[in-house]
Coordinates of C-alpha atoms and ligand atoms in Angstrom, one line a residue:
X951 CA -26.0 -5.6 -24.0
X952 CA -25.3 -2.8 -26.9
X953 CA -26.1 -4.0 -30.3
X954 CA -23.3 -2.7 -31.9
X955 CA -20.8 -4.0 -29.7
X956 CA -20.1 -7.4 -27.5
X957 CA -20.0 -6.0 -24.2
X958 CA -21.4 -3.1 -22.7
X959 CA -17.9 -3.0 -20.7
X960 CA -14.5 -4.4 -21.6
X961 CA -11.9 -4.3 -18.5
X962 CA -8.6 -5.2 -19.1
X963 CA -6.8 -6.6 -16.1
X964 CA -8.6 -8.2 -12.6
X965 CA -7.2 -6.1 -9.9
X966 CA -8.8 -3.8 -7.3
X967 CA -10.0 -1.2 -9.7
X968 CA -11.1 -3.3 -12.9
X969 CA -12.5 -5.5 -10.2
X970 CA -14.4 -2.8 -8.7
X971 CA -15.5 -1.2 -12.2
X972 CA -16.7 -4.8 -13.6
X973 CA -19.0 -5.1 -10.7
X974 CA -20.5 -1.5 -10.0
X975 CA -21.2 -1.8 -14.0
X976 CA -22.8 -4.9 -13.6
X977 CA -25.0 -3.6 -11.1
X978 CA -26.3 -0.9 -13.1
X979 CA -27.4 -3.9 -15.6
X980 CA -24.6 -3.6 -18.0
X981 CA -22.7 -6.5 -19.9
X982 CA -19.3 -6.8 -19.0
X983 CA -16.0 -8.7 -19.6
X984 CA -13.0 -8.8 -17.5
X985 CA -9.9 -9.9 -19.5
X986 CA -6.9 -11.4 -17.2
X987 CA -3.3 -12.1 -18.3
X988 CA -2.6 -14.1 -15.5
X989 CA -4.7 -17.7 -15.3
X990 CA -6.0 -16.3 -11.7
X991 CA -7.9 -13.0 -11.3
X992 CA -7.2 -10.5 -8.3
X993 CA -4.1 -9.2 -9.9
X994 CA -1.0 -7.3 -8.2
X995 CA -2.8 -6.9 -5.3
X996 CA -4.1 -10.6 -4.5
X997 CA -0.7 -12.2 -6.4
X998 CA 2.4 -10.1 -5.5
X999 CA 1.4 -7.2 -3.8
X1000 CA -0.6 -6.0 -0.9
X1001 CA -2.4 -9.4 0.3
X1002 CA 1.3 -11.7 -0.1
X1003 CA 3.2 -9.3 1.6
X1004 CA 0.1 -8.4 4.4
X1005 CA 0.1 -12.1 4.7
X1006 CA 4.0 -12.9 5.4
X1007 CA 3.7 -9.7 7.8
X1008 CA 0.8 -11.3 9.5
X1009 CA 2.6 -14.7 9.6
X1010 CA 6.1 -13.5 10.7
X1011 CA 4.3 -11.1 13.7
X1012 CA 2.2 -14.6 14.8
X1013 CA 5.3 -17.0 14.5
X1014 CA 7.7 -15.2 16.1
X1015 CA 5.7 -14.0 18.5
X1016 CA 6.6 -10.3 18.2
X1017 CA 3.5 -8.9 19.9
X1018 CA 4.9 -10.4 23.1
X1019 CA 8.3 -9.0 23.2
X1020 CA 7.5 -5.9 24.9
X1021 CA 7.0 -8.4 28.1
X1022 CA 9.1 -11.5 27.5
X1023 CA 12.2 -9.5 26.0
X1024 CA 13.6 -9.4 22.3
X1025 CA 14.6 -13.6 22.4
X1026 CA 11.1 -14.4 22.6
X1027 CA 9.5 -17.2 20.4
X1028 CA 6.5 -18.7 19.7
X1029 CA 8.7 -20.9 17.0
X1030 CA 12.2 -21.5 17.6
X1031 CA 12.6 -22.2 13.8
X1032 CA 10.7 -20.6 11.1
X1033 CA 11.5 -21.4 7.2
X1034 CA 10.2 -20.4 4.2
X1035 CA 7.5 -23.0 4.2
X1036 CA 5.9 -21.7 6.9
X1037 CA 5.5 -18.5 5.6
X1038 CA 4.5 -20.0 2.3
X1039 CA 1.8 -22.0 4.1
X1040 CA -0.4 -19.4 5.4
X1041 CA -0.1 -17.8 1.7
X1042 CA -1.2 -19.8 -0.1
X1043 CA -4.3 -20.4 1.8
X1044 CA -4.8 -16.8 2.3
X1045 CA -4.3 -16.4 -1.7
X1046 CA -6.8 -19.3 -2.3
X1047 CA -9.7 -17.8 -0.4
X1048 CA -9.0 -14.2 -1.6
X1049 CA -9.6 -15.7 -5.3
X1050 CA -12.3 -17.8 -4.3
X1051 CA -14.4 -14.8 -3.3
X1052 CA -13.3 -12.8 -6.2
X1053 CA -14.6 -16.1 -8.6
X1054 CA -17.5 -15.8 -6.8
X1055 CA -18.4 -12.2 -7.2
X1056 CA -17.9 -12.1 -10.5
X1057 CA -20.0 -15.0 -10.9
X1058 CA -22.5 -13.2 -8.6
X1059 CA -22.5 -10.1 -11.0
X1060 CA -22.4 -12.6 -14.0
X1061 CA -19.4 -10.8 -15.1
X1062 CA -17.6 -12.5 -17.3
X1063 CA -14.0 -13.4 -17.3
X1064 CA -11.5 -14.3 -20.0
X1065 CA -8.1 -15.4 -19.8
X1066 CA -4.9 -14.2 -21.7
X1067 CA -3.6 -10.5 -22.7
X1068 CA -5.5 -8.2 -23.9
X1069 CA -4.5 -5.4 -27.0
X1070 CA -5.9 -2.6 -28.7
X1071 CA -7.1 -3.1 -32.7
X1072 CA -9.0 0.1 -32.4
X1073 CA -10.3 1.9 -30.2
X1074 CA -13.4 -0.1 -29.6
X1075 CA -12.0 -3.9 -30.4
X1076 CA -9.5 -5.7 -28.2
X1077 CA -7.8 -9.1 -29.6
X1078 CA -7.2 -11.7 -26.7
X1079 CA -4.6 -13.7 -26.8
X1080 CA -4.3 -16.9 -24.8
X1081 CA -1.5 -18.6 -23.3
X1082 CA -1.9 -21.4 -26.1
X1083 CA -1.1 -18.8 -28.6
X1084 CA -5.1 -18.6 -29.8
X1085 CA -6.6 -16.0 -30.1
X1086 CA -10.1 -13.8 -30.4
X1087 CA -11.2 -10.4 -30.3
X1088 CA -14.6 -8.9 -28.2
X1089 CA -15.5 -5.1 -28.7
X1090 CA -16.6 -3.2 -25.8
X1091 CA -18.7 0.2 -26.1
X1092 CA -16.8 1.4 -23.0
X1093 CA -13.2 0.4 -22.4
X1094 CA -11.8 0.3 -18.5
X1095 CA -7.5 -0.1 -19.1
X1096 CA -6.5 -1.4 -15.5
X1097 CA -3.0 -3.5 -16.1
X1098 CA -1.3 -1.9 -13.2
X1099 CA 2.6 -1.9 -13.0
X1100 CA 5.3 -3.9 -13.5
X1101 CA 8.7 -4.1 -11.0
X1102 CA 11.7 -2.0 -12.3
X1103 CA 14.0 -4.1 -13.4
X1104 CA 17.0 -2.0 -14.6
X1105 CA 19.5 -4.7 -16.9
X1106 CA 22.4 -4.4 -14.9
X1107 CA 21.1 -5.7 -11.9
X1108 CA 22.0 -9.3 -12.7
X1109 CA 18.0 -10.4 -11.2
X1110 CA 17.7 -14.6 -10.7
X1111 CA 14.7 -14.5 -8.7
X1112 CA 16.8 -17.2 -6.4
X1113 CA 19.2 -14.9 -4.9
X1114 CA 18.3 -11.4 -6.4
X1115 CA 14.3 -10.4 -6.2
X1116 CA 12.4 -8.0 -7.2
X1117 CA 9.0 -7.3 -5.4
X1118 CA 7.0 -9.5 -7.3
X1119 CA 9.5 -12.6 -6.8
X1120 CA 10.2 -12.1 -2.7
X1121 CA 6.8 -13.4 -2.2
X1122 CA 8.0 -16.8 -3.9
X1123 CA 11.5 -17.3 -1.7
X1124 CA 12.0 -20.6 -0.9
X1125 CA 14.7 -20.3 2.2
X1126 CA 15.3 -17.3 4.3
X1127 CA 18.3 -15.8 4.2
X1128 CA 20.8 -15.0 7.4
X1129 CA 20.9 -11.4 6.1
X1130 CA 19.6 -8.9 3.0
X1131 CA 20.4 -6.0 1.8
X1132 CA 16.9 -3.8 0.6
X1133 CA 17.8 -1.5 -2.0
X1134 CA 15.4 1.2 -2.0
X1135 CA 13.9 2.8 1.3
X1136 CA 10.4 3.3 -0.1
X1137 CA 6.8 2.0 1.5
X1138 CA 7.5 -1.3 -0.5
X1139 CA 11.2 -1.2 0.5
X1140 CA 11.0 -0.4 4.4
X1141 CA 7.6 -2.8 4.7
X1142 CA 9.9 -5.9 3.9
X1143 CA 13.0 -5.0 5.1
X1144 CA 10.8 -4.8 8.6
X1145 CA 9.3 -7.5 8.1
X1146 CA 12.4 -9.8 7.3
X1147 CA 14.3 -7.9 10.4
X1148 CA 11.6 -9.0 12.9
X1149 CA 12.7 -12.7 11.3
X1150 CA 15.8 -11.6 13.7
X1151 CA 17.2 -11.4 10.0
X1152 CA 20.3 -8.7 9.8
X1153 CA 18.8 -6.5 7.1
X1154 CA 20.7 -3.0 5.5
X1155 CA 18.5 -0.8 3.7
X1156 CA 20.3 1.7 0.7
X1157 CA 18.8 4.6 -0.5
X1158 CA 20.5 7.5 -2.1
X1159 CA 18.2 10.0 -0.3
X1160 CA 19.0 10.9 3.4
X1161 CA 15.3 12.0 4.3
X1162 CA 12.7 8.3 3.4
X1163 CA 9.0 8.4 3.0
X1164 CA 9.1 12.1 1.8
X1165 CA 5.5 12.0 2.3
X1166 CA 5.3 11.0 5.8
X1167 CA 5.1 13.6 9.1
X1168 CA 9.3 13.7 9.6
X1169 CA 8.0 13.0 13.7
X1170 CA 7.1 10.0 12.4
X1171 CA 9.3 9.1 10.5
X1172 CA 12.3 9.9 12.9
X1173 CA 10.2 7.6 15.7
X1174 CA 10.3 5.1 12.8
X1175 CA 13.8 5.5 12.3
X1176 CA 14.8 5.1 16.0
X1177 CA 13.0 2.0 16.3
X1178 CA 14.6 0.3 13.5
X1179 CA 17.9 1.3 14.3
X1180 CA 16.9 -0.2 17.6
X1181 CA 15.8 -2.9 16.5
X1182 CA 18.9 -3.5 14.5
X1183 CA 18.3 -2.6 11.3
X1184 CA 21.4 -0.5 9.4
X1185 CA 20.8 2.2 7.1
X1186 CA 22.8 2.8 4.0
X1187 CA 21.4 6.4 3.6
X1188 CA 22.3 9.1 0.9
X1189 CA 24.7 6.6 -0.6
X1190 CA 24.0 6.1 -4.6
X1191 CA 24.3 2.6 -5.6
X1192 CA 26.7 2.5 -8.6
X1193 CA 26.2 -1.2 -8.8
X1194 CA 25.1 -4.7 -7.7
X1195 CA 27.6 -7.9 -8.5
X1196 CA 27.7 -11.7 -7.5
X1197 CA 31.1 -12.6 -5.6
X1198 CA 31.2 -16.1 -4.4
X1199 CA 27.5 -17.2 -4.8
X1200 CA 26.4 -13.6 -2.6
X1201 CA 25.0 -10.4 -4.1
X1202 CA 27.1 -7.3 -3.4
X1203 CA 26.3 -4.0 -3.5
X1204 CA 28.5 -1.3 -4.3
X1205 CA 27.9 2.2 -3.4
X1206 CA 29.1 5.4 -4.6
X1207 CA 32.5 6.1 -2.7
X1208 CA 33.6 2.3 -3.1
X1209 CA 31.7 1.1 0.6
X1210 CA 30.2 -2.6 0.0
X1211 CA 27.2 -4.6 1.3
X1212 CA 27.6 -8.0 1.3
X1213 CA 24.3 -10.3 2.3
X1214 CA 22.6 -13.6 1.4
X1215 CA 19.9 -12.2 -0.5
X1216 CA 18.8 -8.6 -2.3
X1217 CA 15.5 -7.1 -2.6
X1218 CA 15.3 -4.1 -5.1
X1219 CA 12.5 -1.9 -5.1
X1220 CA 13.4 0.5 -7.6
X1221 CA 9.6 1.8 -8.7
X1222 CA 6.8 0.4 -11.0
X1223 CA 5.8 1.0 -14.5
X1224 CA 2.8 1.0 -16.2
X1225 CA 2.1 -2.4 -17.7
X1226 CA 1.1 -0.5 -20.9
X1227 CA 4.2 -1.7 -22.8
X1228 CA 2.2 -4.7 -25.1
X1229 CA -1.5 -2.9 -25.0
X1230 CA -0.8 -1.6 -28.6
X1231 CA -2.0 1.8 -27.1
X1232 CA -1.7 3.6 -30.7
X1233 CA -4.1 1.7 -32.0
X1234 CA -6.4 3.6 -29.5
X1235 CA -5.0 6.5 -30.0
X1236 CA -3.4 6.6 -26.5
X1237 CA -0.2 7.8 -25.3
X1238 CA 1.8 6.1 -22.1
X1239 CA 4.7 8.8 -20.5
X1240 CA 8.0 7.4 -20.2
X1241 CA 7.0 5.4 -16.9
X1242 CA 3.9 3.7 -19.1
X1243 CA 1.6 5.5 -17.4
X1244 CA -1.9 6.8 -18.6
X1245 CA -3.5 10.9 -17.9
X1246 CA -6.6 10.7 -17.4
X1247 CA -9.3 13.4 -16.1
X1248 CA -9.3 13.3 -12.2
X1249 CA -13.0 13.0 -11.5
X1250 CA -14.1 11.1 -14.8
X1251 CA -11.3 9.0 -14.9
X1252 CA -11.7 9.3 -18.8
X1253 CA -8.3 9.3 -21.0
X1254 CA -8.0 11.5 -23.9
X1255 CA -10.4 9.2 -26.0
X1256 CA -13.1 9.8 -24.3
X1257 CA -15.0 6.1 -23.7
X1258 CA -11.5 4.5 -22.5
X1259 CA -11.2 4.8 -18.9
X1260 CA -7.7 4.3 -17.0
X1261 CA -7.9 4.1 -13.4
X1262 CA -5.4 2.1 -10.6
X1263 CA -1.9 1.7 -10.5
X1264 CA -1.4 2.7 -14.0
X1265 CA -2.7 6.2 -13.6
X1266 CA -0.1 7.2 -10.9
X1267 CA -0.2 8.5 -7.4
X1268 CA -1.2 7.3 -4.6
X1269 CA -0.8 3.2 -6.2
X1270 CA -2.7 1.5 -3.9
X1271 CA -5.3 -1.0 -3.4
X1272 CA -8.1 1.3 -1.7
X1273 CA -7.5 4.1 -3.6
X1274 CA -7.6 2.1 -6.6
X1275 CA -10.6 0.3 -6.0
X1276 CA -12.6 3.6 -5.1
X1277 CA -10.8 4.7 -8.4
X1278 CA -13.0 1.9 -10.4
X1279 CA -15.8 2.6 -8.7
X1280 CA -16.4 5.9 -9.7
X1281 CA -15.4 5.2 -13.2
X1282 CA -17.7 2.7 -14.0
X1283 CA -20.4 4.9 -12.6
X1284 CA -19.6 7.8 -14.7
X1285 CA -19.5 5.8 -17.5
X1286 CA -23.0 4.2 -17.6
X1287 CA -24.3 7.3 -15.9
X1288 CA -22.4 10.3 -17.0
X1289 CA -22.9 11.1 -13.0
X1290 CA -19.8 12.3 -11.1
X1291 CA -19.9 11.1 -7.8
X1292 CA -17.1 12.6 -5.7
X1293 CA -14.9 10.8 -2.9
X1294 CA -14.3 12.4 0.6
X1295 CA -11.3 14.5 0.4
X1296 CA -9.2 12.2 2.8
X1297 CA -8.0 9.2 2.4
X1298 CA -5.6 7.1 4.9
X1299 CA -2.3 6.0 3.6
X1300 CA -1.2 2.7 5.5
X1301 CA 2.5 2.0 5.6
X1302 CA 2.4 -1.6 6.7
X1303 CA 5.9 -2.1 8.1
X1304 CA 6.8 -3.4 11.9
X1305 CA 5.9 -1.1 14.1
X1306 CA 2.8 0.2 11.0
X1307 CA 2.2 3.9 10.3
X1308 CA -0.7 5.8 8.8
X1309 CA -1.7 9.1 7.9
X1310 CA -4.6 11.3 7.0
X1311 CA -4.6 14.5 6.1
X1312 CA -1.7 17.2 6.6
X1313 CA 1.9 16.8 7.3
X1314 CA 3.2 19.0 10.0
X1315 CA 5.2 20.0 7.3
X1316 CA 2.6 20.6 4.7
X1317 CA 1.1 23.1 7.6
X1318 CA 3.7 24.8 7.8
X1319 CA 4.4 25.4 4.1
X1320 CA 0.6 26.4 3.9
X1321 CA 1.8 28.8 6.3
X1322 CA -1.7 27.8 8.2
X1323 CA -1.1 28.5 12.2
X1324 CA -1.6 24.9 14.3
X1325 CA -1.2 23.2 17.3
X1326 CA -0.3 19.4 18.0
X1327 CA -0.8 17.0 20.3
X1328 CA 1.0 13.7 20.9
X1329 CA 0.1 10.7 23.0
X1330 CA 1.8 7.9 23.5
X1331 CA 0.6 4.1 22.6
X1332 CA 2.3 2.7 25.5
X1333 CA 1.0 5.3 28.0
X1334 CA -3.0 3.8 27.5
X1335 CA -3.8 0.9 29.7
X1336 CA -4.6 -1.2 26.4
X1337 CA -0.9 -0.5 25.8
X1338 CA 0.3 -1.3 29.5
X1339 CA -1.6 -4.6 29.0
X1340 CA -0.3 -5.6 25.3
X1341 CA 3.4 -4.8 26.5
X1342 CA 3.2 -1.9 24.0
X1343 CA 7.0 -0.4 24.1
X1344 CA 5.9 2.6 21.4
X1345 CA 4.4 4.3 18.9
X1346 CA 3.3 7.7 19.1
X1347 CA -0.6 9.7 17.6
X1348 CA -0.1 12.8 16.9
X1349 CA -2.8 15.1 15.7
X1350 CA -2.2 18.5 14.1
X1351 CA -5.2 21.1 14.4
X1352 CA -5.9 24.9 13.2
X1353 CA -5.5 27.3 15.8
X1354 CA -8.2 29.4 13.7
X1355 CA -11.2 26.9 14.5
X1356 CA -9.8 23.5 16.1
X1357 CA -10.2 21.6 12.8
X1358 CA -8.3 18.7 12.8
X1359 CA -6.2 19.0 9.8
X1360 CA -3.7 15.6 10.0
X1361 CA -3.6 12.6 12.5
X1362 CA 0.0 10.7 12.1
X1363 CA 0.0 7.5 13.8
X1364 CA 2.9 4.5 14.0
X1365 CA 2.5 1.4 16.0
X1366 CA 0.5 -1.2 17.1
X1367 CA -3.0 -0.9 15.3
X1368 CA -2.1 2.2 13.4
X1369 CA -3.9 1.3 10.2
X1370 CA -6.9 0.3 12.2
X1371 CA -6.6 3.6 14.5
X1372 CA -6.5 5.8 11.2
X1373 CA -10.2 5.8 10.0
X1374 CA -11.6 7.2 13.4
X1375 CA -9.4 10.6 12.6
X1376 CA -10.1 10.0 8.8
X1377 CA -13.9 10.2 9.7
X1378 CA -13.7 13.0 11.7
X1379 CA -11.5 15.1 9.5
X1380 CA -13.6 14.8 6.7
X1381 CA -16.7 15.6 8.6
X1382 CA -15.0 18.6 9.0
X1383 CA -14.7 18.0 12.9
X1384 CA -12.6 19.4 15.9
X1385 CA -10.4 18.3 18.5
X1386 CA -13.1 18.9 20.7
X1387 CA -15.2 16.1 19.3
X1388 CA -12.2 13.7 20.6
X1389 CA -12.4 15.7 23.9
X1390 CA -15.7 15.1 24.8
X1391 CA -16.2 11.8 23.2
X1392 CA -16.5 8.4 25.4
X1393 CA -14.2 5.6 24.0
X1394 CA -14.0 1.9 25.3
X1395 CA -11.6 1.5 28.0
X1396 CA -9.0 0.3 27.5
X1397 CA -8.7 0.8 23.8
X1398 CA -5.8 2.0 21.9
X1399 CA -8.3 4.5 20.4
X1400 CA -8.2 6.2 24.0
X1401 CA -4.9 7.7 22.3
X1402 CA -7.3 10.0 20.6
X1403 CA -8.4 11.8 23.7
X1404 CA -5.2 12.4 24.9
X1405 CA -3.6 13.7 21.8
X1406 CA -6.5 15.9 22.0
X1407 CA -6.2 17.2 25.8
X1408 CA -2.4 17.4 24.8
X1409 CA -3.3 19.9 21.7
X1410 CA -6.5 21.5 23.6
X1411 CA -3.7 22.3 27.1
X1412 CA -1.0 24.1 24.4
X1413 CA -3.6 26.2 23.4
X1414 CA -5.4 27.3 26.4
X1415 CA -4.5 29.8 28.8
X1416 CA -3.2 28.2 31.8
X1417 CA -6.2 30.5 33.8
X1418 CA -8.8 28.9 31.8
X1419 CA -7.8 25.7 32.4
X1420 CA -10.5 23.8 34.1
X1421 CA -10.3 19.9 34.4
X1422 CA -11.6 18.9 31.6
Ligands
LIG2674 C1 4.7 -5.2 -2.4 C2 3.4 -4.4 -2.5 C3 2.7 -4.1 -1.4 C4 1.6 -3.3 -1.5 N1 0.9 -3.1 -0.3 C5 -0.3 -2.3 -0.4 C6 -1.1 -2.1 0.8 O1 -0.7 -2.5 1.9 N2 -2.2 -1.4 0.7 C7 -2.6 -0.9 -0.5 O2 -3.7 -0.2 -0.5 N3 -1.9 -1.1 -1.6 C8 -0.8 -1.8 -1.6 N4 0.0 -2.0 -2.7 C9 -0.5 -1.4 -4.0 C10 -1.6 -2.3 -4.7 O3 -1.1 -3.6 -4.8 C11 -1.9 -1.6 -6.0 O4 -2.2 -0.3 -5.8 C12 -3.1 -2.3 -6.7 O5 -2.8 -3.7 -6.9 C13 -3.4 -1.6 -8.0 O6 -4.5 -2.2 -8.6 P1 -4.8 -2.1 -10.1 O7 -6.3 -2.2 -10.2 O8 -4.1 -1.0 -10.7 O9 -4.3 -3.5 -10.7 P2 -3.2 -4.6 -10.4 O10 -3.5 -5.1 -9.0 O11 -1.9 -4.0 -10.6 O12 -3.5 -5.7 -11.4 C14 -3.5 -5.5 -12.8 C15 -3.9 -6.7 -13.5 O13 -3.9 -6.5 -14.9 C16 -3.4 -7.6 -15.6 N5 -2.9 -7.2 -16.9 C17 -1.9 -6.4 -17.2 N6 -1.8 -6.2 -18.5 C18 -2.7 -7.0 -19.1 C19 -3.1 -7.2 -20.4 N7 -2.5 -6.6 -21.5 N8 -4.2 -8.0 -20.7 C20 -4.8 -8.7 -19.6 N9 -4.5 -8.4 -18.3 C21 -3.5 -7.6 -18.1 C22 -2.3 -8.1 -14.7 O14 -2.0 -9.5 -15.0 C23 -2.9 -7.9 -13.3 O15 -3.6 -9.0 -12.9 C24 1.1 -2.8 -2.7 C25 1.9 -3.1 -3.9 C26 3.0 -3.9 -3.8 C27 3.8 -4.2 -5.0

């Protein structure tokens, strides 16, 4: 431990990335202390975020036994009546074991955790102050700020966390509704309203942009978009929401141009903000932007003060759990070691809806704006034999290569196992592979993966010469 201060480390908030931090500085023999609002550690991600909703995903997909409609038709049930206890069931014992092994590695690590809410008295010393009110302050010769973001929650949408949720609350619903209207077709937005929909619950989505997922390959998304709408789901696209009102005990939302959604329930998923609000930055000499969010170098992780570290959620794009955790990582590492180490340039984004998409690397679109010349190929999940055999109905893998030297340069995938399928094209695209690796390779039979090789024979037989063409 450093003599002038308590703790080597001082991590304010327990999710993925002060997580991560706490331990890799532990393991380089440091002091450390994690300081959690919340009377559980694990934060967003273990509480409201990626594991609840991954969970009630998981849960919904078993229960209603969704895998299996491509053979026994859309009706099909494993459970002819699923309530909210159900879902709640399989949470909370999900949730439990999740913080268990958290406990336990900090344990492990002997790093130190202390309860209540952490804020700056200077740059070095942080007062904590418990739910009783008490309070007591620890200095830290290095400072890790990793509070995450809170749910928008604009005032005039009349929230009750009964009838009206925000992301956070969904996760605590204690009856489903017959229907629900999902303001705001981002990741967050689209993941539950799949989610909900393949509860055979009517869901409309609203979103004042026509195009969703900006970031996403538009093939996919249209495939994405076809399959919703086929599987019921109604779009409220390019319509601004002016505003959302009770009438009769059900939320209503009105949209620009006077059209109305009426449902049981409303989810609104209108962004996240920095939970920086009550960390008495200034007294750190720190500066949030208007969403509470923190600059900070993008290899160091370092804010403008140079021993305070920000890294996660409240730093910005991408938000999520893997990126965040690698983001802590490499923080904590600097920090006792002044060492940059560097992440491989490509990292998966997993949209977790029903059917799932993910993506590595380029867009189609991003190609073309590079103004790089490519090729793609496309298979189709339910033309593998592991697809004929799950009842797979769709889903598509489509790979985008440089006609220069074959390098893959993007692999877009939606359907079964897409989140899965992703990391054998992240792998090769940041070895700095080729289609023909996926050509000549040998995979399992029958795999989904096998999708692979014939995206690639579909790429490789667009750019050869038909004369050349010798059964590969
Ligand atoms: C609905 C939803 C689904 C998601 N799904 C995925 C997914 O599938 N995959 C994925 O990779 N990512 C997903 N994410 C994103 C992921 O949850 C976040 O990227 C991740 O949680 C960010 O981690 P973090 O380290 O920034 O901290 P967070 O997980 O945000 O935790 C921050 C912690 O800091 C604590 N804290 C805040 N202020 C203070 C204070 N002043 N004092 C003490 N403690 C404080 C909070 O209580 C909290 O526990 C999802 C997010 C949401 C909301």
């Amino acid at each position: 431990m450093s003599k002038a201060y308590d703790f080597d480390l001082i991590v304010i908030g327990s999710g993925p990335s002060g997580r991560r931090a706490a331990v890799q500085a532990a393991k380089l023999g440091r002091s450390v202390l994690v300081i959690e609002e919340q009377h559980r550690v694990g934060g967003v991600s273990v509480h409201e975020g990626t594991i609840p909703s991954k969970t009630l995903r998981e849960t919904v997909l078993n229960l209603t036994g969704w895998r299996e409609r491509g053979f026994y038709g859309q009706s099909y049930r494993v459970k002819s009546e699923i309530t909210a206890n159900d879902l709640r069931m399989r949470l909370s014992k999900t949730l439990d074991f999740e913080v268990d092994i958290l406990e336990h590695q900090f344990a492990r690590n002997t790093v130190r955790v202390q309860h209540g809410r952490g804020r700056f008295l200077d740059s070095h010393r942080i007062e904590i102050e418990a739910k009783d009110g008490a309070t007591s302050v620890v200095s830290g010769e290095k400072i890790l700020i990793a509070v995450g973001t809170k749910p928008h929650r604009p005032n005039d949408v009349p929230f009750d966390d009964k009838i009206i949720f925000d992301s956070d609350a969904i996760v605590h619903l204690d009856e489903l509704p017959r229907s629900l209207i999902v303001v705001g077709a981002g990741v967050i937005g689209i993941e539950y309203a799949t989610i909900f929909n393949a509860l055979d619950i009517r869901v409309t989505i609203i979103d004042a942009r026509e195009d969703i997922l900006g970031f996403i390959d538009r093939e996919v998304v249209a495939e994405l978009m076809h399959w919703l709408r086929d599987l019921g789901v109604h779009f409220r696209l390019g319509m601004k929401l002016e505003s959302i009102q009770m009438e009769a005990g059900q939320p209503v939302a009105i949209l620009e141009g006077g059209r109305r959604v009426r449902g049981d329930m409303l989810l609104y998923t209108g962004g996240r903000s920095g939970a920086t609000d009550t960390l008495n930055l200034s007294a750190c000499g720190l500066e949030a932007d208007a969403r509470g969010r923190l600059k900070v170098d993008p290899q160091t992780f370092q804010t403008d003060v140079p021993h305070i570290y920000a890294t996660g959620d409240v730093i910005g794009f991408p938000s999520l759990a893997s990126t965040s955790m690698e983001q802590g990582r490499l923080a904590a590492y600097h920090a006792f070691t002044h060492g940059v180490m560097h992440a491989p340039q490509h990292f998966p984004y997993g949209i977790y809806s029903v059917p799932e998409i993910s993506t590595v690397g380029m867009s189609e679109e991003e190609v073309r704006k590079a103004g790089l010349p490519y090729e793609c190929g496309i298979a189709r999940l339910r033309e593998t034999s592991r697809g004929h055999i799950m009842g797979i109905r769709g889903g598509i893998l489509k790979i985008i290569i440089a006609l220069e030297d074959r390098r893959i340069l993007g692999v877009h995938i939606i359907g079964e196992g897409a989140t899965e399928l992703i990391h054998i094209g992240q792998a090769v695209i940041n070895l700095g592979g080729t289609i023909d690796y996926f050509i000549d390779a040998t995979f399992n039979y029958p795999t989904l993966a096998e999708a692979y090789k014939t995206a690639a024979l579909d790429a490789w037989n667009r750019i050869t010469p038909r004369q050349e063409i010798a059964v590969p």
